[in-house]
Short mmCIF file of C-alpha atoms in Angstrom, two decimals:
data_model
loop_
_atom_site.label_atom_id
_atom_site.label_comp_id
_atom_site.label_asym_id
_atom_site.label_seq_id
_atom_site.Cartn_x
_atom_site.Cartn_y
_atom_site.Cartn_z
CA MET N 1 -10.13 60.03 51.40
CA ASN N 2 -11.84 59.94 53.97
CA HIS N 3 -14.24 58.00 52.43
CA CYS N 4 -11.75 55.28 50.67
CA THR N 5 -10.25 53.37 52.73
CA ASN N 6 -6.70 51.45 51.63
CA ALA N 7 -6.42 53.59 48.67
CA THR N 8 -4.47 53.62 45.99
CA VAL N 9 -3.09 56.22 44.34
CA LEU N 10 -3.44 56.58 40.75
CA GLU N 11 -2.39 60.30 39.61
CA ARG N 12 -1.23 63.15 41.43
CA ILE N 13 -1.96 66.41 39.23
CA LEU N 14 -1.24 69.77 40.86
CA ASP N 15 -3.90 72.47 40.86
CA SER N 16 -1.79 75.54 39.89
CA ASP N 17 -3.11 75.00 36.43
CA PRO N 18 -6.89 76.27 36.34
CA ARG N 19 -7.70 72.87 33.77
CA ALA N 20 -6.16 70.71 37.11
CA HIS N 21 -10.11 69.34 37.66
CA GLY N 22 -10.22 68.26 34.14
CA HIS N 23 -7.16 66.48 33.02
CA ALA N 24 -7.37 64.13 36.48
CA GLU N 25 -11.65 63.45 35.95
CA ALA N 26 -10.29 62.43 32.17
CA LEU N 27 -7.52 60.29 32.93
CA ALA N 28 -9.76 59.04 36.03
CA ALA N 29 -11.35 58.12 33.11
CA GLY N 30 -9.12 56.26 31.58
CA HIS N 31 -8.49 54.32 34.42
CA ARG N 32 -12.30 52.88 34.44
CA ALA N 33 -11.95 52.01 31.46
CA GLY N 34 -8.86 49.99 31.96
CA GLU N 35 -7.98 48.46 35.05
CA HIS N 36 -9.56 50.32 38.04
CA PRO N 37 -13.28 50.77 36.99
CA ALA N 38 -13.70 52.38 41.22
CA ALA N 39 -11.45 55.39 39.58
CA HIS N 40 -12.65 58.81 41.01
CA VAL N 41 -11.41 61.94 42.13
CA HIS N 42 -10.41 63.87 45.32
CA TYR N 43 -8.34 66.81 45.89
CA ASP N 44 -5.73 66.59 48.49
CA LEU N 45 -5.83 70.51 50.21
CA PRO N 46 -2.79 70.18 52.18
CA GLY N 47 -0.99 69.56 48.80
CA ALA N 48 -2.46 71.18 47.26
CA ALA N 49 -3.61 68.26 44.08
CA PHE N 50 -6.03 66.62 42.37
CA ILE N 51 -5.79 62.93 42.82
CA VAL N 52 -6.81 60.31 40.93
CA VAL N 53 -7.88 57.18 43.37
CA ALA N 54 -8.87 53.47 43.17
CA PRO N 55 -9.90 50.52 46.04
CA GLN N 56 -6.45 48.01 46.75
CA GLY N 57 -6.81 45.78 44.15
CA GLY N 58 -8.07 46.87 40.89
CA ALA N 59 -10.68 45.61 38.86
CA SER N 60 -11.12 43.17 41.85
CA ALA N 61 -11.60 44.98 44.31
#
Protein backbone atom coordinates (compact mmCIF):
# COMPACT_ATOMS: atom_id res chain seq x y z
CA MET A 1 0.00 0.00 0.00
CA ASN A 2 2.93 2.31 -0.49
CA HIS A 3 1.08 4.76 -2.74
CA CYS A 4 -2.06 4.89 -0.59
CA THR A 5 -1.58 7.08 2.42
CA ASN A 6 -4.04 6.50 5.24
CA ALA A 7 -5.87 3.80 3.28
CA THR A 8 -8.77 1.93 4.81
CA VAL A 9 -8.83 -1.84 4.22
CA LEU A 10 -12.32 -2.78 3.06
CA GLU A 11 -11.82 -6.47 2.23
CA ARG A 12 -9.05 -9.08 2.51
CA ILE A 13 -9.03 -12.18 0.29
CA LEU A 14 -6.37 -14.83 0.79
CA ASP A 15 -4.59 -15.79 -2.41
CA SER A 16 -4.97 -19.54 -1.81
CA ASP A 17 -7.92 -19.54 -4.24
CA PRO A 18 -6.82 -19.12 -7.88
CA ARG A 19 -9.86 -16.86 -8.40
CA ALA A 20 -8.93 -14.56 -5.50
CA HIS A 21 -7.68 -11.68 -7.65
CA GLY A 22 -10.85 -11.65 -9.77
CA HIS A 23 -12.97 -11.81 -6.64
CA ALA A 24 -11.05 -8.90 -5.10
CA GLU A 25 -11.51 -6.83 -8.28
CA ALA A 26 -15.25 -7.55 -8.25
CA LEU A 27 -15.48 -6.51 -4.59
CA ALA A 28 -13.58 -3.29 -5.38
CA ALA A 29 -16.03 -2.55 -8.21
CA GLY A 30 -18.91 -2.99 -5.79
CA HIS A 31 -17.31 -0.58 -3.33
CA ARG A 32 -16.70 1.92 -6.16
CA ALA A 33 -20.38 1.81 -7.00
CA GLY A 34 -21.20 2.57 -3.36
CA GLU A 35 -19.53 4.68 -0.73
CA HIS A 36 -15.89 4.29 -1.87
CA PRO A 37 -15.47 5.51 -5.46
CA ALA A 38 -11.67 5.25 -5.22
CA ALA A 39 -11.59 1.62 -4.01
CA HIS A 40 -8.94 -0.53 -5.65
CA VAL A 41 -6.93 -3.72 -5.09
CA HIS A 42 -3.43 -4.12 -3.68
CA TYR A 43 -1.48 -7.29 -3.05
CA ASP A 44 -0.20 -7.81 0.49
CA LEU A 45 2.91 -9.95 -0.01
CA PRO A 46 3.62 -10.69 3.68
CA GLY A 47 -0.03 -11.55 4.25
CA ALA A 48 -0.41 -13.51 0.98
CA ALA A 49 -3.70 -11.76 0.29
CA PHE A 50 -5.38 -9.35 -2.06
CA ILE A 51 -6.76 -6.36 -0.20
CA VAL A 52 -9.41 -3.92 -1.33
CA VAL A 53 -8.50 -0.45 -0.08
CA ALA A 54 -9.89 3.06 -0.28
CA PRO A 55 -8.64 6.43 0.89
CA GLN A 56 -9.96 7.27 4.34
CA GLY A 57 -13.16 9.24 4.28
CA GLY A 58 -15.02 7.33 1.57
CA ALA A 59 -16.83 9.44 -0.99
CA SER A 60 -15.74 12.71 0.59
CA ALA A 61 -12.01 11.93 0.35
